């Protein structure tokens, strides 16, 4: 198994070059990750059937950026209603700014390179040892070894940010790729929300001959009592490959909310790991994928309950048009130590075209029967004809009724996007998916 | 039947199912698997060339194919140590009388011909590699129904055989299907012609007898258009109920890692359970306390003191010489060399833990309760009631009990006199007190037992309970010469041995005698039936001591009253302890790990079942799998369902060490229906990895999968499923439901479904839950007079009812019995 999957842009030489200006501990951390990447199988699986499908990726066509840095002019304007902004276009940081409230609270938002210069210990405390990424995931270990850019967000203890921190990425240069890490570290009782936007580069909004690649992480550490609400929108162009690992460690009474929407990219592979370590920690997660054309969304979610009285409420939803496919793999693991766990995982898909396909794999591994709830449920089906009939009886045309029902199915995620304009933008994105469905119906 | 529900308290005994026959096999292949083995099997069977070619192709594939990556534990199978073919009899018989006696006896003990007479359309029986018997009712065979061994069908129905064989499960399907295809032998072949409905089930029994034997049966069922059949298979087993002394654990259920009491009265871990077949004398060692009699093989070492070393011969009997017995060393003596009056070692339990939450008052009250009490919800208003009954003249006890109950419950206890029965009842309505009784002692006179906390209290505190217990159940009569005999009678088997253990800690060795059940006519003409009871008795101030306490070794020395011998043929068990002394207790007496030759055994059951359901037909295939816990059970079951046909797999797994089995249905014709019910019970040391697959290949097909699993005592239950709706399979309706019940913290439950939908008008729903039994349910049932074990058993049976209700009644009863056996002792 090991070694069956190889990336042309991986290896010790590349890793050492990337680590050239970095401290020893970070270089060693990269090399450890490289060894893990080389040894791990692509899929750690308890199934009869392998399901990870990366055949759409033409790795040989892609040359990831090896040098990243700041653009000649970095904007410091913070958008209205936001606490901070950092924006990366292809391989350059083009904007970075903090509101007065954030700056006064001691919030950090910067690249690894700058943090290593200014407050190296802060970064080392957060990531050294690799505990912020899953040790059994080949792709996460690849990113840990080969990241060419790192972003670090730190909210000190007891700081409460009312307004969201915005992280914006644009990518799309044909034949290029960005491999990055993003680390969010929250002190005790800190509260914040993050909005991550991933969009196509302005120069390359449409399909290109060569693929581009965005490969990143979100590594979250929540100290006791910290609250984080993380909203993500992925709207890359149709020739982009998007691979992401999101991993969160929650200490006592920490609360995390994920609201993630994926609309763009040719291939979107995401894995979320929630580690509920401290007593009373809780995660709520809503994730949607809306695919058309030949898009493939692989949305994996692993939640591990270690502490007592931890809660997990995990929901994945997908709508698939044309020949789009969705793979939803979810796993709830309840360790022996996790008495009083309450965990639910739901995976629901709507197939709107004959050739669309959905695979759902909601799994449970339970070592502690003393739980409040440990269950999953999933369903796949067409739009309920009764609902269409109901709306039509109110004078709404059939096609509009279908669209309403689909948008209603996805609305729970939209409603969780923290910034008004961003929420509106996501609604427009979802709405814009629709015409191709009509084209499909007509065809 | 009833004997199986009761725990047998006899070491190295055999029960109804667990026995091994000493068969001289007509033919067997050499251990291990080579190309020659495959050729030899084919040659013995005088098969056509195409079958030999097929076997060899499969053999090559088996060698090449890696183990599936998602399994675990299978790497322990030593394929080289298995005997792949063993032939017990010359040919397959049609008349039961013609089956060789030894084999016939085996199946008769399993009740097979009995079942056939009653309600089956046909019966087949397979013993190790070969089918020994098949019969089908005459009227069915006239209608063209074929039910015979698969080997015979290859010869008699070559056309239909070749048309379907290996088409449902190809040899290359998976590693174990390849192994089966290479060395298959036996199994059933069923053909039901067009339009014929077989009204009664066809039944096949499979038994593995030889150790390290593989059974590789191959079953092919072809149901022609519009026909209907129900096929039932029973994989019967070795489930035995013997015990190892006062730990009251059936020896067959003891697993490595479990703690039992060793010969020093200390809990120690078992490192291995050994089992071997044995033919020869079985000795029954009967000590002066005859209730403690146990059986062992003559070579089994037992800790004893020779009478010559510890006693002197005076006036026709051995009189203990206390001076010499303190100085002589006890020895491990093979049972066959023991003699009457030799002294056996009865160790005193050493573990002591105080539980301050159990007060002295509680102990005194519980003593009365053990003897006289009942706890129940009042039939009139459901009030939780605790009641003690005394003789109306025992006013002191009534007053004492009343004071205790009032103090403990905080409510006023009342007395109700029933002069007609000479009875005074002390009662109080208190949920807290009822809970104490139910949890610490249980309810029902024959099922009362002392909870583990009571058993490990310091002796001075246990004395409190014993005192009031004897006031209730005890009686004393003076004997001439100043001694007196104290006796207490209980119908609870467990309680009798627990009392013996506690008395030993109080410095008193008590004997246990068994009182046979009897009927008694009372003076007023009423007939009273007395159940079997255990009389716990000892002598105070005896003139002549008959047992001796040894303070140095913290044990009692108990003389042997007699030794009986009987011929025996069957399996015997032995434990190996992980720490010294390598010795454990049989009925309270110290016996050593046996030194006779022993070997760990494992057997392999690798079957393939192919079912073809042609248009409009209906097939139901029911399995009750209860292999013994040394069997690896790796089975590929698959059906093809054509237009408007219905296929049902009803599959239960309670036995085997490891099961990997996922009955599958390929829905190939429009309108076909698949129904799969899979239940599994995983106990100590077991992994039940089961599930189901429904593959929808045609429009308007339906499937329903229901899986229920129970894991307990460290067992692991896994559901693994695959639901696929292929492109073109429009209008599919599918559901998957998985529920898992975990009975304790050591157990594990996993659910891995895989649901792949490629059609937009599919309606699919899936739900899974994992949980434990609700304590409220248990408490409620216990308040209605059930023991904790019975309550748990009832809840589990209710949980599995979705399966049971699909079975013919005789099987439902049998299955519930199997579950009950699995549940026995779940609470330790």
mmCIF file with all atom_site columns, C-alpha atoms in Angstrom, chain A residues 1 45-51 327 331 336 339 347 351-371 373-383, chain B residues 69-70 662 692-693 716 720-722 724 727-728 730 738 742-772:
data_model
loop_
_atom_site.group_PDB
_atom_site.id
_atom_site.type_symbol
_atom_site.label_atom_id
_atom_site.label_alt_id
_atom_site.label_comp_id
_atom_site.label_asym_id
_atom_site.label_entity_id
_atom_site.label_seq_id
_atom_site.pdbx_PDB_ins_code
_atom_site.Cartn_x
_atom_site.Cartn_y
_atom_site.Cartn_z
_atom_site.occupancy
_atom_site.B_iso_or_equiv
_atom_site.pdbx_formal_charge
_atom_site.auth_seq_id
_atom_site.auth_comp_id
_atom_site.auth_asym_id
_atom_site.auth_atom_id
_atom_site.pdbx_PDB_model_num
ATOM 1  C CA . UNK A 1 1   ? 0.000   0.000   0.000   1.00 0.00 ? 1   UNK A CA 1
ATOM 2  C CA . UNK A 1 45  ? -9.589  2.337   5.949   1.00 0.00 ? 45  UNK A CA 1
ATOM 3  C CA . UNK A 1 46  ? -11.952 -0.028  7.715   1.00 0.00 ? 46  UNK A CA 1
ATOM 4  C CA . UNK A 1 47  ? -13.982 -0.751  4.604   1.00 0.00 ? 47  UNK A CA 1
ATOM 5  C CA . UNK A 1 48  ? -14.074 -3.426  1.965   1.00 0.00 ? 48  UNK A CA 1
ATOM 6  C CA . UNK A 1 49  ? -13.795 -0.757  -0.669  1.00 0.00 ? 49  UNK A CA 1
ATOM 7  C CA . UNK A 1 50  ? -11.236 1.959   -1.215  1.00 0.00 ? 50  UNK A CA 1
ATOM 8  C CA . UNK A 1 51  ? -12.928 5.254   -1.868  1.00 0.00 ? 51  UNK A CA 1
ATOM 9  C CA . UNK A 1 327 ? -18.050 11.215  -0.962  1.00 0.00 ? 327 UNK A CA 1
ATOM 10 C CA . UNK A 1 331 ? -16.300 8.675   11.833  1.00 0.00 ? 331 UNK A CA 1
ATOM 11 C CA . UNK A 1 336 ? -13.039 4.494   26.934  1.00 0.00 ? 336 UNK A CA 1
ATOM 12 C CA . UNK A 1 339 ? -18.184 8.825   29.491  1.00 0.00 ? 339 UNK A CA 1
ATOM 13 C CA . UNK A 1 347 ? -24.839 12.735  6.089   1.00 0.00 ? 347 UNK A CA 1
ATOM 14 C CA . UNK A 1 351 ? -28.961 13.845  -6.342  1.00 0.00 ? 351 UNK A CA 1
ATOM 15 C CA . UNK A 1 352 ? -30.494 16.078  -8.994  1.00 0.00 ? 352 UNK A CA 1
ATOM 16 C CA . UNK A 1 353 ? -29.260 14.352  -12.125 1.00 0.00 ? 353 UNK A CA 1
ATOM 17 C CA . UNK A 1 354 ? -29.151 10.800  -13.379 1.00 0.00 ? 354 UNK A CA 1
ATOM 18 C CA . UNK A 1 355 ? -25.386 10.655  -13.652 1.00 0.00 ? 355 UNK A CA 1
ATOM 19 C CA . UNK A 1 356 ? -24.696 12.314  -10.319 1.00 0.00 ? 356 UNK A CA 1
ATOM 20 C CA . UNK A 1 357 ? -23.412 10.026  -7.578  1.00 0.00 ? 357 UNK A CA 1
ATOM 21 C CA . UNK A 1 358 ? -23.100 10.051  -3.845  1.00 0.00 ? 358 UNK A CA 1
ATOM 22 C CA . UNK A 1 359 ? -21.241 7.790   -1.433  1.00 0.00 ? 359 UNK A CA 1
ATOM 23 C CA . UNK A 1 360 ? -21.918 8.077   2.276   1.00 0.00 ? 360 UNK A CA 1
ATOM 24 C CA . UNK A 1 361 ? -19.886 6.257   4.908   1.00 0.00 ? 361 UNK A CA 1
ATOM 25 C CA . UNK A 1 362 ? -20.956 7.272   8.399   1.00 0.00 ? 362 UNK A CA 1
ATOM 26 C CA . UNK A 1 363 ? -19.034 5.089   10.844  1.00 0.00 ? 363 UNK A CA 1
ATOM 27 C CA . UNK A 1 364 ? -18.906 4.571   14.593  1.00 0.00 ? 364 UNK A CA 1
ATOM 28 C CA . UNK A 1 365 ? -16.190 3.107   16.807  1.00 0.00 ? 365 UNK A CA 1
ATOM 29 C CA . UNK A 1 366 ? -17.365 2.859   20.377  1.00 0.00 ? 366 UNK A CA 1
ATOM 30 C CA . UNK A 1 367 ? -15.290 1.745   23.340  1.00 0.00 ? 367 UNK A CA 1
ATOM 31 C CA . UNK A 1 368 ? -17.465 3.286   26.043  1.00 0.00 ? 368 UNK A CA 1
ATOM 32 C CA . UNK A 1 369 ? -21.123 2.338   26.242  1.00 0.00 ? 369 UNK A CA 1
ATOM 33 C CA . UNK A 1 370 ? -21.929 4.885   28.927  1.00 0.00 ? 370 UNK A CA 1
ATOM 34 C CA . UNK A 1 371 ? -22.950 7.574   26.448  1.00 0.00 ? 371 UNK A CA 1
ATOM 35 C CA . UNK A 1 373 ? -26.074 9.379   22.444  1.00 0.00 ? 373 UNK A CA 1
ATOM 36 C CA . UNK A 1 374 ? -23.889 7.778   19.778  1.00 0.00 ? 374 UNK A CA 1
ATOM 37 C CA . UNK A 1 375 ? -25.646 7.596   16.487  1.00 0.00 ? 375 UNK A CA 1
ATOM 38 C CA . UNK A 1 376 ? -25.493 8.478   12.878  1.00 0.00 ? 376 UNK A CA 1
ATOM 39 C CA . UNK A 1 377 ? -27.960 8.687   10.125  1.00 0.00 ? 377 UNK A CA 1
ATOM 40 C CA . UNK A 1 378 ? -27.794 9.310   6.447   1.00 0.00 ? 378 UNK A CA 1
ATOM 41 C CA . UNK A 1 379 ? -30.105 9.519   3.525   1.00 0.00 ? 379 UNK A CA 1
ATOM 42 C CA . UNK A 1 380 ? -29.853 9.952   -0.198  1.00 0.00 ? 380 UNK A CA 1
ATOM 43 C CA . UNK A 1 381 ? -32.809 10.838  -2.293  1.00 0.00 ? 381 UNK A CA 1
ATOM 44 C CA . UNK A 1 382 ? -34.318 13.002  -4.940  1.00 0.00 ? 382 UNK A CA 1
ATOM 45 C CA . UNK A 1 383 ? -36.238 16.165  -4.085  1.00 0.00 ? 383 UNK A CA 1
ATOM 46 C CA . UNK B 2 69  ? -6.448  -5.198  4.488   1.00 0.00 ? 69  UNK B CA 1
ATOM 47 C CA . UNK B 2 70  ? -9.436  -4.404  6.660   1.00 0.00 ? 70  UNK B CA 1
ATOM 48 C CA . UNK B 2 662 ? -21.514 -10.450 4.989   1.00 0.00 ? 662 UNK B CA 1
ATOM 49 C CA . UNK B 2 692 ? -24.674 -7.252  4.733   1.00 0.00 ? 692 UNK B CA 1
ATOM 50 C CA . UNK B 2 693 ? -24.392 -6.150  1.135   1.00 0.00 ? 693 UNK B CA 1
ATOM 51 C CA . UNK B 2 716 ? -16.200 -6.939  19.775  1.00 0.00 ? 716 UNK B CA 1
ATOM 52 C CA . UNK B 2 720 ? -19.625 -3.680  7.898   1.00 0.00 ? 720 UNK B CA 1
ATOM 53 C CA . UNK B 2 721 ? -22.009 -3.092  5.072   1.00 0.00 ? 721 UNK B CA 1
ATOM 54 C CA . UNK B 2 722 ? -22.164 -2.155  1.451   1.00 0.00 ? 722 UNK B CA 1
ATOM 55 C CA . UNK B 2 724 ? -24.760 0.174   -3.913  1.00 0.00 ? 724 UNK B CA 1
ATOM 56 C CA . UNK B 2 727 ? -26.248 3.512   -12.820 1.00 0.00 ? 727 UNK B CA 1
ATOM 57 C CA . UNK B 2 728 ? -29.437 2.341   -14.492 1.00 0.00 ? 728 UNK B CA 1
ATOM 58 C CA . UNK B 2 730 ? -33.749 3.639   -11.129 1.00 0.00 ? 730 UNK B CA 1
ATOM 59 C CA . UNK B 2 738 ? -27.811 -0.863  12.607  1.00 0.00 ? 738 UNK B CA 1
ATOM 60 C CA . UNK B 2 742 ? -22.890 -2.857  24.694  1.00 0.00 ? 742 UNK B CA 1
ATOM 61 C CA . UNK B 2 743 ? -23.214 -4.513  28.060  1.00 0.00 ? 743 UNK B CA 1
ATOM 62 C CA . UNK B 2 744 ? -20.013 -3.322  29.690  1.00 0.00 ? 744 UNK B CA 1
ATOM 63 C CA . UNK B 2 745 ? -17.010 -1.025  29.429  1.00 0.00 ? 745 UNK B CA 1
ATOM 64 C CA . UNK B 2 746 ? -14.626 -3.686  28.153  1.00 0.00 ? 746 UNK B CA 1
ATOM 65 C CA . UNK B 2 747 ? -16.595 -4.371  25.011  1.00 0.00 ? 747 UNK B CA 1
ATOM 66 C CA . UNK B 2 748 ? -16.411 -2.613  21.712  1.00 0.00 ? 748 UNK B CA 1
ATOM 67 C CA . UNK B 2 749 ? -18.785 -1.862  18.894  1.00 0.00 ? 749 UNK B CA 1
ATOM 68 C CA . UNK B 2 750 ? -17.999 -0.539  15.419  1.00 0.00 ? 750 UNK B CA 1
ATOM 69 C CA . UNK B 2 751 ? -20.190 0.425   12.501  1.00 0.00 ? 751 UNK B CA 1
ATOM 70 C CA . UNK B 2 752 ? -18.764 0.848   9.006   1.00 0.00 ? 752 UNK B CA 1
ATOM 71 C CA . UNK B 2 753 ? -21.434 1.207   6.386   1.00 0.00 ? 753 UNK B CA 1
ATOM 72 C CA . UNK B 2 754 ? -20.595 2.145   2.790   1.00 0.00 ? 754 UNK B CA 1
ATOM 73 C CA . UNK B 2 755 ? -23.417 3.611   0.783   1.00 0.00 ? 755 UNK B CA 1
ATOM 74 C CA . UNK B 2 756 ? -22.824 4.355   -2.878  1.00 0.00 ? 756 UNK B CA 1
ATOM 75 C CA . UNK B 2 757 ? -25.715 5.810   -4.837  1.00 0.00 ? 757 UNK B CA 1
ATOM 76 C CA . UNK B 2 758 ? -25.481 6.569   -8.543  1.00 0.00 ? 758 UNK B CA 1
ATOM 77 C CA . UNK B 2 759 ? -29.112 7.187   -9.439  1.00 0.00 ? 759 UNK B CA 1
ATOM 78 C CA . UNK B 2 760 ? -30.925 10.398  -8.650  1.00 0.00 ? 760 UNK B CA 1
ATOM 79 C CA . UNK B 2 761 ? -34.316 8.868   -7.869  1.00 0.00 ? 761 UNK B CA 1
ATOM 80 C CA . UNK B 2 762 ? -33.026 6.520   -5.200  1.00 0.00 ? 762 UNK B CA 1
ATOM 81 C CA . UNK B 2 763 ? -34.650 6.700   -1.820  1.00 0.00 ? 763 UNK B CA 1
ATOM 82 C CA . UNK B 2 764 ? -32.153 5.576   0.773   1.00 0.00 ? 764 UNK B CA 1
ATOM 83 C CA . UNK B 2 765 ? -32.142 5.955   4.501   1.00 0.00 ? 765 UNK B CA 1
ATOM 84 C CA . UNK B 2 766 ? -29.649 4.775   7.034   1.00 0.00 ? 766 UNK B CA 1
ATOM 85 C CA . UNK B 2 767 ? -29.560 4.948   10.791  1.00 0.00 ? 767 UNK B CA 1
ATOM 86 C CA . UNK B 2 768 ? -27.264 3.572   13.401  1.00 0.00 ? 768 UNK B CA 1
ATOM 87 C CA . UNK B 2 769 ? -27.222 3.773   17.163  1.00 0.00 ? 769 UNK B CA 1
ATOM 88 C CA . UNK B 2 770 ? -24.963 2.398   19.850  1.00 0.00 ? 770 UNK B CA 1
ATOM 89 C CA . UNK B 2 771 ? -25.870 2.281   23.486  1.00 0.00 ? 771 UNK B CA 1
ATOM 90 C CA . UNK B 2 772 ? -26.092 0.320   26.662  1.00 0.00 ? 772 UNK B CA 1
#
